[in-house]
Coordinates of C-alpha atoms in Angstrom, one line a residue:
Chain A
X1 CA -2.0 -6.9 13.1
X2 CA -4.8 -5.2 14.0
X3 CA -8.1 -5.8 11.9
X4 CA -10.6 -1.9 12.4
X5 CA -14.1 -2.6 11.1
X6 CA -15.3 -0.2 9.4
X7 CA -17.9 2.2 10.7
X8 CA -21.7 0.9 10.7
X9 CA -20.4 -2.3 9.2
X10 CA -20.1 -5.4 10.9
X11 CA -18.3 -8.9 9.9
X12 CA -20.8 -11.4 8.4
X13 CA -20.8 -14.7 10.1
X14 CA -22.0 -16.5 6.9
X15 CA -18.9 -15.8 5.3
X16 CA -16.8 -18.9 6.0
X17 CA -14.7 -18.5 2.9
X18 CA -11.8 -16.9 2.4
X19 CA -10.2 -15.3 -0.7
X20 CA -7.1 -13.6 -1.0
X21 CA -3.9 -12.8 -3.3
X22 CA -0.6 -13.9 -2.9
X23 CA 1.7 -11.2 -4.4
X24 CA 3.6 -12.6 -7.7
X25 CA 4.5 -11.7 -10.9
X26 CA 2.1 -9.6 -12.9
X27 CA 0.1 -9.0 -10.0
X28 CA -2.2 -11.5 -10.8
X29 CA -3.9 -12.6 -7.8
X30 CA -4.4 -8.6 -7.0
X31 CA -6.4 -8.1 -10.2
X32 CA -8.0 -11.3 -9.4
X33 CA -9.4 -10.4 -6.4
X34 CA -10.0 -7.1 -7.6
X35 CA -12.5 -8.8 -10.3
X36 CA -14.1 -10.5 -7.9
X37 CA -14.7 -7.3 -4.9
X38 CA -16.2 -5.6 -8.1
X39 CA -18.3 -8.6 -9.8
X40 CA -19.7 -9.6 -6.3
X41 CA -20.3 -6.0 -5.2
X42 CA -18.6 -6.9 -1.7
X43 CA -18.9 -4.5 0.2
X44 CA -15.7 -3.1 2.6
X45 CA -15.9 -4.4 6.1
X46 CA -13.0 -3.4 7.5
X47 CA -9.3 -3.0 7.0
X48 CA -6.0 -3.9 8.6
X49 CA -3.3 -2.4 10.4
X50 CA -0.6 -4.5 9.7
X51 CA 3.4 -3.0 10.2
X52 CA 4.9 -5.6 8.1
X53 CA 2.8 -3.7 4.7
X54 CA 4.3 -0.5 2.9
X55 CA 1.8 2.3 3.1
X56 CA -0.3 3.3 0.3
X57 CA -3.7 4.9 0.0
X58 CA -5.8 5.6 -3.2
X59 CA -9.4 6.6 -4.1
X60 CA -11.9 3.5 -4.2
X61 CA -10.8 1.5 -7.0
X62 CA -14.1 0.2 -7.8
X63 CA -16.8 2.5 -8.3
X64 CA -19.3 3.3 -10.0
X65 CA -17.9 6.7 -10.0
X66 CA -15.5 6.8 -6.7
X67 CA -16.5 8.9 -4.2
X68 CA -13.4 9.6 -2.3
X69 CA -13.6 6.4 -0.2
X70 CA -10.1 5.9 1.1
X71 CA -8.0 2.7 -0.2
X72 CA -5.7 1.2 1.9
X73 CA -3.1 -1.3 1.6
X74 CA -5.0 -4.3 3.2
X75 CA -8.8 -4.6 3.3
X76 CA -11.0 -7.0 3.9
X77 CA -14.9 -7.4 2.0
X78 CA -18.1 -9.6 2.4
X79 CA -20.2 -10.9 -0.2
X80 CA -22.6 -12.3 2.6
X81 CA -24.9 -14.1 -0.8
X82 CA -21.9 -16.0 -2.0
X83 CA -20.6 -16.6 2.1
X84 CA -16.9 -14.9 0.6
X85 CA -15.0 -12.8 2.1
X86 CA -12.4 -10.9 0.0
X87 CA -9.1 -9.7 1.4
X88 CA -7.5 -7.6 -0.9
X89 CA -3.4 -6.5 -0.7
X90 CA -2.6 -3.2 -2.7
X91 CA 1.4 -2.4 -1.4
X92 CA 4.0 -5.2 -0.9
X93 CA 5.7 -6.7 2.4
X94 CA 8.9 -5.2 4.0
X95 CA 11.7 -7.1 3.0
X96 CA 11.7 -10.2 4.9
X97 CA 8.5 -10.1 6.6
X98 CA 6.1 -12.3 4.2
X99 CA 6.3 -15.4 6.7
X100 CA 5.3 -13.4 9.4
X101 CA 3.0 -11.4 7.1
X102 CA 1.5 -14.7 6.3
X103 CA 0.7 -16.0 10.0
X104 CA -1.0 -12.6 10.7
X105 CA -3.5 -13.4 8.0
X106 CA -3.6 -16.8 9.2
X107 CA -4.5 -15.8 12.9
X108 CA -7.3 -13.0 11.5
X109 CA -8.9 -16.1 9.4
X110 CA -8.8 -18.5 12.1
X111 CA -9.8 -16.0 14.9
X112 CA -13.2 -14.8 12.3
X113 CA -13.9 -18.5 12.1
X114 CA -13.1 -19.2 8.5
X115 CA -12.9 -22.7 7.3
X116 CA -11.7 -22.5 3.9
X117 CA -8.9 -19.9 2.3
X118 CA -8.5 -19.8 -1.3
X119 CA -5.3 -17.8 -2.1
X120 CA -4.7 -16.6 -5.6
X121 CA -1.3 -16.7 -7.7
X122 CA 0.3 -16.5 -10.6
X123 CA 3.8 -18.2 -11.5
X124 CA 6.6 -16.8 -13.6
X125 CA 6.2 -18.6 -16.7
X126 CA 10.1 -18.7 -17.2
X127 CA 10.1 -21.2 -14.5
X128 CA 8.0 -23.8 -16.0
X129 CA 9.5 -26.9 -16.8
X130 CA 6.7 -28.8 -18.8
X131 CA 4.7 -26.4 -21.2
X132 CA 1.8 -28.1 -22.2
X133 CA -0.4 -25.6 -24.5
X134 CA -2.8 -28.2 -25.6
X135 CA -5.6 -27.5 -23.5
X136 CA -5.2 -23.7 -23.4
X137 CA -3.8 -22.0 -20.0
X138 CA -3.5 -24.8 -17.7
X139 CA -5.0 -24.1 -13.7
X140 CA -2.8 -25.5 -11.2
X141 CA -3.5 -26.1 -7.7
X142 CA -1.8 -27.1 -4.6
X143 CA -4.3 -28.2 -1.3
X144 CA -3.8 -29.0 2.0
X145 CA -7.0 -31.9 1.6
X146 CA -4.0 -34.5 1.3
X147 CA -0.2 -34.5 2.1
X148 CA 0.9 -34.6 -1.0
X149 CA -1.0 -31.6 -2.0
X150 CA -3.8 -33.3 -3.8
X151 CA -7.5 -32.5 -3.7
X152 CA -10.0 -34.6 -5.4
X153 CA -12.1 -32.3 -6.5
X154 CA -9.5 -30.2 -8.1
X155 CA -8.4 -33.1 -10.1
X156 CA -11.8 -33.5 -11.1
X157 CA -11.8 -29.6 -12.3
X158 CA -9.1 -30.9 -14.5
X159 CA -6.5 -28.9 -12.6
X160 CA -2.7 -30.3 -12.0
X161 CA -1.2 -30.0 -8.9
X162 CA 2.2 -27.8 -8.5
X163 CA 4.6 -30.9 -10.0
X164 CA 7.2 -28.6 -7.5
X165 CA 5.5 -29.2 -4.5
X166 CA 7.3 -31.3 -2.5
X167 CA 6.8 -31.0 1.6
X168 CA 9.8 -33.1 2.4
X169 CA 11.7 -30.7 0.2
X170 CA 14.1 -28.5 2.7
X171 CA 12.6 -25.4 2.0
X172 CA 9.0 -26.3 2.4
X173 CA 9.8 -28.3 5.5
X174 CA 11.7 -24.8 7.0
X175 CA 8.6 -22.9 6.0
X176 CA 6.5 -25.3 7.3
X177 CA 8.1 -24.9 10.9
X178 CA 8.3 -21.5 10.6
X179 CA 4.5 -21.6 10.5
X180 CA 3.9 -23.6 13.1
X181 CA 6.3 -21.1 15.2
X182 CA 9.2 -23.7 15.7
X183 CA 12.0 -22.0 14.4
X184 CA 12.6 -18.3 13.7
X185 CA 13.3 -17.0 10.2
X186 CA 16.6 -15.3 11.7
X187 CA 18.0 -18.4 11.7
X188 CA 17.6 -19.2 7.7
X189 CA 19.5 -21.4 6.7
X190 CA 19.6 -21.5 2.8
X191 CA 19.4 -17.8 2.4
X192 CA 22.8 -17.4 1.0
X193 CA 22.2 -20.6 -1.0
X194 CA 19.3 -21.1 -2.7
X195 CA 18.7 -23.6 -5.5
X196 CA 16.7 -23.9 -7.9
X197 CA 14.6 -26.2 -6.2
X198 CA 13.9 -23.9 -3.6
X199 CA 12.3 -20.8 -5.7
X200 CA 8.3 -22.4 -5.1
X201 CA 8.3 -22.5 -1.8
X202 CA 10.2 -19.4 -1.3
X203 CA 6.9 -17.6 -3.2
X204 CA 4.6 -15.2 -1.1
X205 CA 2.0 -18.4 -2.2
X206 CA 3.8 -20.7 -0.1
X207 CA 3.9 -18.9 2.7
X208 CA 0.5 -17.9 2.9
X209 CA -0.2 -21.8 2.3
X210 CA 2.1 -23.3 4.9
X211 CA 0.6 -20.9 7.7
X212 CA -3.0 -21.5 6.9
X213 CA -2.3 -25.3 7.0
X214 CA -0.9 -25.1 10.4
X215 CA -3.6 -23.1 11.7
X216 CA -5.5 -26.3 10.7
X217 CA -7.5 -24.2 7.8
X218 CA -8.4 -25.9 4.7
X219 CA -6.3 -24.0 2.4
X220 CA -6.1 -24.2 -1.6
X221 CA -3.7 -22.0 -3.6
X222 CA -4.5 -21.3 -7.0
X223 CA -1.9 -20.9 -9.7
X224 CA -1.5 -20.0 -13.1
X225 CA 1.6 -19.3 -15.7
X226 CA 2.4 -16.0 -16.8
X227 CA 4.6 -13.6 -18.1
X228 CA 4.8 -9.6 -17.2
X229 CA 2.8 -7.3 -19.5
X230 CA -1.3 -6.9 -20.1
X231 CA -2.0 -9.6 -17.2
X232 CA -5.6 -9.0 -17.1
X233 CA -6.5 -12.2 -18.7
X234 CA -4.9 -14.2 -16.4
X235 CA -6.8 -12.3 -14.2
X236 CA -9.8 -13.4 -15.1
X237 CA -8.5 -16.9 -15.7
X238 CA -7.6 -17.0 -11.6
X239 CA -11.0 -15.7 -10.8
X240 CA -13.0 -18.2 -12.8
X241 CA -11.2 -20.6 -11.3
X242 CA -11.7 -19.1 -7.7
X243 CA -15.8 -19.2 -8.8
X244 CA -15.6 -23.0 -10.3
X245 CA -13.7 -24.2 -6.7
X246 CA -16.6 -22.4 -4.6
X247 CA -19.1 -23.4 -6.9
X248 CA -19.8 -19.5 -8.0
X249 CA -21.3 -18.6 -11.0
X250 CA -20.3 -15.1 -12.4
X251 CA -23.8 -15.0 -14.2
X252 CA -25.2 -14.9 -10.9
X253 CA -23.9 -12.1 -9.6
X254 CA -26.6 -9.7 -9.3
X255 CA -27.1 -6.8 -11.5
X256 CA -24.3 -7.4 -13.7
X257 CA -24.9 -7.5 -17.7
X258 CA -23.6 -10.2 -20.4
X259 CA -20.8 -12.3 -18.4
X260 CA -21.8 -10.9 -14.7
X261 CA -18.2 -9.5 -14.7
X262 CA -18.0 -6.1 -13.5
X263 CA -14.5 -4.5 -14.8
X264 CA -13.4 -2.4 -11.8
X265 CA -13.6 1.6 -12.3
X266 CA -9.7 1.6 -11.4
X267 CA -8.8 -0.8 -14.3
X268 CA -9.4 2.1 -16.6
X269 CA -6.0 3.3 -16.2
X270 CA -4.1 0.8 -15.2
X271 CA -1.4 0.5 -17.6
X272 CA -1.4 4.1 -17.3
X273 CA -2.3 6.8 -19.4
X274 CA -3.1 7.1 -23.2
X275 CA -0.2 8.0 -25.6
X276 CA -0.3 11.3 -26.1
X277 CA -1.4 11.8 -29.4
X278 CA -0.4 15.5 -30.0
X279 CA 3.3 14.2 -30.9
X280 CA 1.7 13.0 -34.2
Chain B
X1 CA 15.1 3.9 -26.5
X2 CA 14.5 2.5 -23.6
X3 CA 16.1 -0.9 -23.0
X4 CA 13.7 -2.7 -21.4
X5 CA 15.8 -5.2 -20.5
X6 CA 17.7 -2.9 -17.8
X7 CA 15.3 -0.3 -17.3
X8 CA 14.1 -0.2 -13.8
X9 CA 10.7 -1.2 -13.7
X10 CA 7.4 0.1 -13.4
X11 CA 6.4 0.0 -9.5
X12 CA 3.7 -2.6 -10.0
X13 CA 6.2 -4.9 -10.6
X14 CA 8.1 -6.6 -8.5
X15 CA 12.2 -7.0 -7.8
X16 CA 13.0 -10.7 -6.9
X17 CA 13.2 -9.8 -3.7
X18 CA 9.9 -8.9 -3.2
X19 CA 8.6 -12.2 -3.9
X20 CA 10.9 -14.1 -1.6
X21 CA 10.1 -15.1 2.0
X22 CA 13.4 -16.3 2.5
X23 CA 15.1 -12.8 2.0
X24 CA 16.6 -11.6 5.0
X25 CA 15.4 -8.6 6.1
X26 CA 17.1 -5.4 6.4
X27 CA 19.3 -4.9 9.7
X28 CA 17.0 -3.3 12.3
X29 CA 17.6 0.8 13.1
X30 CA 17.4 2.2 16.0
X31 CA 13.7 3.9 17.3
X32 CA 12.6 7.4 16.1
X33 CA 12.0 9.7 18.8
X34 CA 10.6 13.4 19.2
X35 CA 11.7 15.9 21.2
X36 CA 10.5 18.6 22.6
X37 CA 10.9 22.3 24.6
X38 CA 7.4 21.5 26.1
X39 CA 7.1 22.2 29.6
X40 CA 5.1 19.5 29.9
X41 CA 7.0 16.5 28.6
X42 CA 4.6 13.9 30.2
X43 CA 1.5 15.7 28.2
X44 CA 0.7 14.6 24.8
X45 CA 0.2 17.5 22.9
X46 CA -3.4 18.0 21.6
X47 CA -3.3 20.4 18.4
X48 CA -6.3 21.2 16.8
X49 CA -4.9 20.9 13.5
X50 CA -1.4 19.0 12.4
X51 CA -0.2 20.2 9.5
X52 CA 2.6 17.9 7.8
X53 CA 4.7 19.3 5.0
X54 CA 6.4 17.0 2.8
X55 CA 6.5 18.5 -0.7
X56 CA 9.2 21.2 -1.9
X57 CA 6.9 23.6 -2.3
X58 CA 5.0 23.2 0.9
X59 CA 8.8 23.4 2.7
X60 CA 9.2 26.4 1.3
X61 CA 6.0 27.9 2.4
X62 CA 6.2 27.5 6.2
X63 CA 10.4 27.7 5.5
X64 CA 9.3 31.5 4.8
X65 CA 6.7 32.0 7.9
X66 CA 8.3 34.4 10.1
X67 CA 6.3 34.1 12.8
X68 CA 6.8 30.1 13.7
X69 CA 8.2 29.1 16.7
X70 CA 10.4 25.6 17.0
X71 CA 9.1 23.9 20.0
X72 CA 10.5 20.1 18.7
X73 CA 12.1 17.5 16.2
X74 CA 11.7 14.3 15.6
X75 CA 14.5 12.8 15.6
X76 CA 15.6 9.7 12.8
X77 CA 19.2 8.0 13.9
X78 CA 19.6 6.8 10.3
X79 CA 19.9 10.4 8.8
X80 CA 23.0 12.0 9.9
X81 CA 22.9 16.0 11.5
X82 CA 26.6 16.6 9.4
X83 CA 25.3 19.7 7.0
X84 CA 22.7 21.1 9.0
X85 CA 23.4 24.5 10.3
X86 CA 22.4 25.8 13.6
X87 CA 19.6 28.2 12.7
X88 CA 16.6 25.6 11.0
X89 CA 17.4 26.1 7.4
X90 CA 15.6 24.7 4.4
X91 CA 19.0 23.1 3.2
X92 CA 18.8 20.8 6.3
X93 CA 18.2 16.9 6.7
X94 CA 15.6 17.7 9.5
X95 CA 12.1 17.0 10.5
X96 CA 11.3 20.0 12.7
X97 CA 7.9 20.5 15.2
X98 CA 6.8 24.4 15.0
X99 CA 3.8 26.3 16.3
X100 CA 3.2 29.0 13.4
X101 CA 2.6 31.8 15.7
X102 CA 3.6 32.7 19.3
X103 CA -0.1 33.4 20.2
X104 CA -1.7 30.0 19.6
X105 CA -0.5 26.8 19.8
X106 CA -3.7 24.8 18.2
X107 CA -2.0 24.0 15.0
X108 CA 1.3 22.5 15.3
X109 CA 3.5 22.2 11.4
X110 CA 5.9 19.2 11.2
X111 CA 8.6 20.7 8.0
X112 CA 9.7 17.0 6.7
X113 CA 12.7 17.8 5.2
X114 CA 14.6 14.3 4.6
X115 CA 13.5 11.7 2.8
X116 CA 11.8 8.5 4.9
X117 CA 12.4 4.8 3.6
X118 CA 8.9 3.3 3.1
X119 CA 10.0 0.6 5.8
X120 CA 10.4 3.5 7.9
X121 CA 7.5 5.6 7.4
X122 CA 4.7 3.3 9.3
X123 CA 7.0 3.6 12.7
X124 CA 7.7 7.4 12.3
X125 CA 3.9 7.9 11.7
X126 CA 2.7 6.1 14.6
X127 CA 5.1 8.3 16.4
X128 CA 3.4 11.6 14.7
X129 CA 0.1 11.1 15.3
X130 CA -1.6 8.9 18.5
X131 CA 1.0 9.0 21.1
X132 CA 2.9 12.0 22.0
X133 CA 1.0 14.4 19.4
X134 CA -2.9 13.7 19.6
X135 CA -3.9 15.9 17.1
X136 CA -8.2 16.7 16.2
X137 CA -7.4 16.9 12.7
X138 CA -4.2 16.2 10.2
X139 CA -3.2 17.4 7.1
X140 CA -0.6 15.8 4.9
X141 CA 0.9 18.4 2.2
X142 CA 3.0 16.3 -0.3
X143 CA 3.1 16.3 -4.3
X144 CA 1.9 13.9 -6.9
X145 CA 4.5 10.7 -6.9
X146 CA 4.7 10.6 -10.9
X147 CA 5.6 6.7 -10.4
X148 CA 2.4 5.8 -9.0
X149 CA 0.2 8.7 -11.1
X150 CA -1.7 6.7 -13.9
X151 CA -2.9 10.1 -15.4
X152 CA -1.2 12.4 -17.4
X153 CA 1.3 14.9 -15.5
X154 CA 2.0 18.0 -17.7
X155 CA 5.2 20.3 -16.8
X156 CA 3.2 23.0 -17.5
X157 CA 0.0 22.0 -15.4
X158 CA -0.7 23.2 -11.8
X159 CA -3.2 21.0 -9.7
X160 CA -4.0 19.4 -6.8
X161 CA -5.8 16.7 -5.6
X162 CA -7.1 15.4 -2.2
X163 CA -7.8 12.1 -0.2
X164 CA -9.7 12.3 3.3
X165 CA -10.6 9.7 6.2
X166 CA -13.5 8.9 6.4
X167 CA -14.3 10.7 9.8
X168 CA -13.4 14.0 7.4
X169 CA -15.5 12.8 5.0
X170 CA -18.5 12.2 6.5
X171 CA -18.7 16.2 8.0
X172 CA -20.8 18.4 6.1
X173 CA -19.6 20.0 3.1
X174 CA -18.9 22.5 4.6
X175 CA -16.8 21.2 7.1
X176 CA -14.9 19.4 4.6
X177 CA -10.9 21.3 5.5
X178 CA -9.7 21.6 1.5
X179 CA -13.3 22.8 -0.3
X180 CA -13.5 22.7 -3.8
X181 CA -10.8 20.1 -4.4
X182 CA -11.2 17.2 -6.4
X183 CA -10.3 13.4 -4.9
X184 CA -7.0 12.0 -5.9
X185 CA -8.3 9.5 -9.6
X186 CA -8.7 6.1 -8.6
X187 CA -6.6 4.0 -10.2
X188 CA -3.7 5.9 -8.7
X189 CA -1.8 5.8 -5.7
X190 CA 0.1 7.5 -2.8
X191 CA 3.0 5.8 -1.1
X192 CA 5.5 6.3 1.6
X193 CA 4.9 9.0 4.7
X194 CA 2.1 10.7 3.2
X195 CA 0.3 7.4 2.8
X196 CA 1.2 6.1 6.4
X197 CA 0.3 9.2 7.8
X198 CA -3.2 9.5 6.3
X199 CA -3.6 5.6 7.0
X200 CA -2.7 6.3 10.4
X201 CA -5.4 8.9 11.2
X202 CA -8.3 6.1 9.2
X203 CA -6.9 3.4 11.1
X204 CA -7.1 6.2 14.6
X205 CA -10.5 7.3 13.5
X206 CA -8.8 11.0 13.1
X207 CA -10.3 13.9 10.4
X208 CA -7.5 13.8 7.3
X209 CA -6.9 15.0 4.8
X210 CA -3.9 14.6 2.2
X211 CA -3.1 17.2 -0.5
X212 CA -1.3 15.9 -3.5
X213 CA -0.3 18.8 -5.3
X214 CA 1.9 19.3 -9.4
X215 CA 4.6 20.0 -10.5
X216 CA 7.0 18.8 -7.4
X217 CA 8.7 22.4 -7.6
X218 CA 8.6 25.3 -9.0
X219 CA 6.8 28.9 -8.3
X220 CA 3.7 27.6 -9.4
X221 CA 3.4 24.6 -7.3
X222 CA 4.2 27.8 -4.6
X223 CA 1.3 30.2 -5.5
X224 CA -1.2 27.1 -5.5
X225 CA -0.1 25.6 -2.0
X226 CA -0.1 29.2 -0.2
X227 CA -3.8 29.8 -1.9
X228 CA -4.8 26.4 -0.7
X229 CA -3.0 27.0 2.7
X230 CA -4.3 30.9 2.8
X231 CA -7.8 30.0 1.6
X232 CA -8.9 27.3 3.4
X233 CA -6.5 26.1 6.7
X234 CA -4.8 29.2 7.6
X235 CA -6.5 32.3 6.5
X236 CA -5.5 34.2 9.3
X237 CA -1.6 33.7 8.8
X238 CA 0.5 35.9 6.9
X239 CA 1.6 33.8 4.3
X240 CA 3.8 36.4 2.4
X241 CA 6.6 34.8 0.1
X242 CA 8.4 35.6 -3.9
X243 CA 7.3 32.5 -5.5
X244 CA 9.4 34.3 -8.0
X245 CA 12.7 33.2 -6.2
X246 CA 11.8 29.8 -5.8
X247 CA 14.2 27.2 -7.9
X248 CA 13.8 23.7 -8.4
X249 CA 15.5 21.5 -6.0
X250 CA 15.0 18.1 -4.3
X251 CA 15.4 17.2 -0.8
X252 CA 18.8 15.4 -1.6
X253 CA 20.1 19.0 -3.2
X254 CA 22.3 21.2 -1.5
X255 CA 20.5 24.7 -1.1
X256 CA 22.1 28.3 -0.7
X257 CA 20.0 30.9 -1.6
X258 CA 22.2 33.5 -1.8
X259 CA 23.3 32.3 -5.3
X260 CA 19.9 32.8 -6.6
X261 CA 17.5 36.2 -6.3

């Protein structure tokens, strides 16, 4: 993978975070991330050339008023006054490529000096096994602070951490070699036999997770429930989370009015167009 | 009604398979490769313009250009020649290399005339543009992907939008090689080879510039690339055609013209 900066732009030092989607369902951590390149006003740094990404390209997705400057599928921003930088991931993987996709990512944040990546994901809600609605939508967490996945500060945040995460669990241990280069993903295996307990770490989320942690990065994933449909409030539930873990506060964020969220310009049509109205 | 139980979904949703790092991935395919009548097969070639045509009505335009000359073809082992006929013909799974006149050899047209897997379409691009074609300046023609359009696309509705690099971009005005058309609505994307293609030449620091033109077929969608083509990349080229006698088809139909006038 091959990271271009863009022109007259160079990488900011101060930016030791790192904040990134995994892809999963209702593209969740996409939106996130989108939320948070718009409510920061990051600005674009450079993108990547990476061949395990499908192509796409768009106009700017975030405005004011695009201007024609060309999206791609993997881009990278700094928000040098909150020490962020945003990775954002528009098309998905080839088919089995995330793992390798992952370490890519995991070689740009360690070669850039990053020390902390914060990677944003939903969960299929189907898959939950204990709903617990009291409290409104639960944030869970998974961090590499402990072995077990624990972090004390997320507990203190009131967040759970994934029940499912279990790293002497066969598929978490494979991907966990597989990150640290040990084994290649040719010789999988489970792939003609997975279980039940192996749909969380087979997740882009894991991936991304195991190779950070064996780059020696602090990593922390972020993860919420969901179900398919108008995701943007989960959206926003991922990104205040994102700004609680880094100690960000949206009302910071300069310039914006009432919450300090800035809605990005391409969320305008993003469950596509209006009905058309001339049928009635 | 729909059932959206078993409808295939939306694009920004994702198959099963998408989400899992334990799916095998597909069995490899052998390289891409171009060839070429050049006399000088160790010589990149260094066009002044590339001109990629991907959309129907683009094919048909430079299908109808008398004056080209076939100097290549890139080659793609996973689509089979059986069905092409000797002469180029726009009926044929190929991806042909032409010069559109004899006396100049600055603009080079590719005529994309199969369809190119999305997995595919980052190798065959990096092929097309860097190595052995090192073109100033690239432009993509290919239509509106109503999949990834957010907008409204009306049958009866003839547009076209554009994206550029940002080395294209940053000229003058003036400069700019598609004048007076309006950037592609954010919100929307372009996938597959258009999209590597153009991501190619940002990532290569290369002028380009992709034209996304509506309907995918048609006499319209005709008239409006040959006034684009005519008016602002080729004004020197007889462009002559009937848009009249142009039918709908898609790259996977069979095509004789003789059926239609």
């Amino acid at each position: 993978m091959e990271f271009v900066v863009e022109e007259g732009k160079k990488p900011h030092d101060q930016c030791s975070t790192l904040l990134l989607p995994a892809l999963s369902i209702g593209n969740v951590g996409q939106l996130a991330v989108d939320l948070m390149v718009s409510s920061t006003r990051a600005e674009r740094i450079g993108f990547f050339d990476d061949p395990f990404l499908l192509p796409c390209v768009g106009n700017d997705a975030y405005g004011p008023e695009p201007q024609g400057q060309l999206a791609l599928p993997l881009e990278a921003y700094d928000s040098s006054s909150n020490a962020l930088t945003l990775v954002q991931q528009r098309s998905p993987v080839v088919k089995g490529k995330i793992v390798e996709f992952a370490k890519n990512l995991a070689d740009f944040a360690a070669a850039t000096g990053k020390k902390h990546a914060v990677v944003l994901s939903s969960l299929d809600f189907g898959r939950c096994r204990n709903i617990d609605l009291s409290s409104g939508l639960q944030t869970y967490y998974l961090s590499s602070t402990n072995s077990d996945g624990t972090d004390d500060y997320c507990e203190q945040l009131g967040w759970k951490r994934l029940q499912e995460y279990n790293p002497t669990q066969r598929c978490w241990k494979y991907l966990s070699t597989l990150a640290e280069g040990n084994a290649l993903q040719d010789d999988n295996p489970f792939e003609d036999e997975l279980e039940e307990e192996d749909y969380y770490p087979s997740l882009p989320f894991a991936a991304l997770f195991s190779c950070f942690k064996a780059k020696g990065l602090k990593v922390t994933c972020l993860l919420c429930y969901c179900s398919e449909g108008d995701n943007i409030q989960d959206a926003f539930h991922l990104a205040e989370a994102a700004c609680k873990l880094l100690g960000l506060s949206p009302n910071n964020f300069h310039g914006n009015e009432g919450n300090g969220w800035l809605i990005p310009y391409s969320w305008k049509s993003v469950y596509g167009p209006p009905p058309d109205m001339s049928i009635f | 009604m729909e059932d959206v139980l078993t409808e295939i979904p939306p694009p920004s949703r994702f198959f099963q398979e998408d989400l899992n790092s334990f799916a095998p991935p597909s069995p490899p395919l052998p390289s891409p490769f171009l060839v070429f009548s050049n006399p000088k097969p160790n010589e990149p070639l260094c066009p002044s313009l590339l001109i990629v045509a991907i959309s129907s009505p683009s094919l048909y335009v430079f299908h109808q250009l008398s004056s080209k000359t076939l100097i290549g073809s890139l080659i793609l082992p996973e689509i089979p020649f059986s069905g092409n006929s000797i002469e180029p013909s726009l009926g044929d799974k190929s991806c042909n290399i032409y010069t559109p006149s004899d006396a100049d050899d600055s603009i080079i047209v590719i005529s994309v005339q199969c369809s190119i897997a999305a997995e595919r379409s980052n190798v065959v691009a990096k092929l097309l543009i860097g190595e052995k074609i090192i073109p100033e300046r690239v432009l993509i023609l290919d239509s509106v992907q109503s999949q990834s359009f957010r907008g409204k696309l009306s049958p009866d509705e003839t547009f076209a939008f554009k994206l550029e690099t940002s080395s294209e971009r940053k000229g003058l005005d003036d400069s700019s090689l598609l004048k007076g058309i309006n950037y592609f609505p954010s919100g929307s994307v372009v996938d597959g080879l258009a999209a590597a293609l153009l991501g190619r030449c940002q990532m290569r620091n290369i002028k380009g510039t992709l034209c996304v033109s509506w309907p995918e077929f048609g006499g319209a969608a005709v008239s409006l690339v040959k006034s684009l083509l005519q008016r602002n990349v080729l004004p020197g080229l007889d462009l002559s055609i009937n848009a009249d006698g142009v039918v709908s088809r898609t790259k996977d139909d069979s095509f004789d013209s003789e059926l239609y006038t």
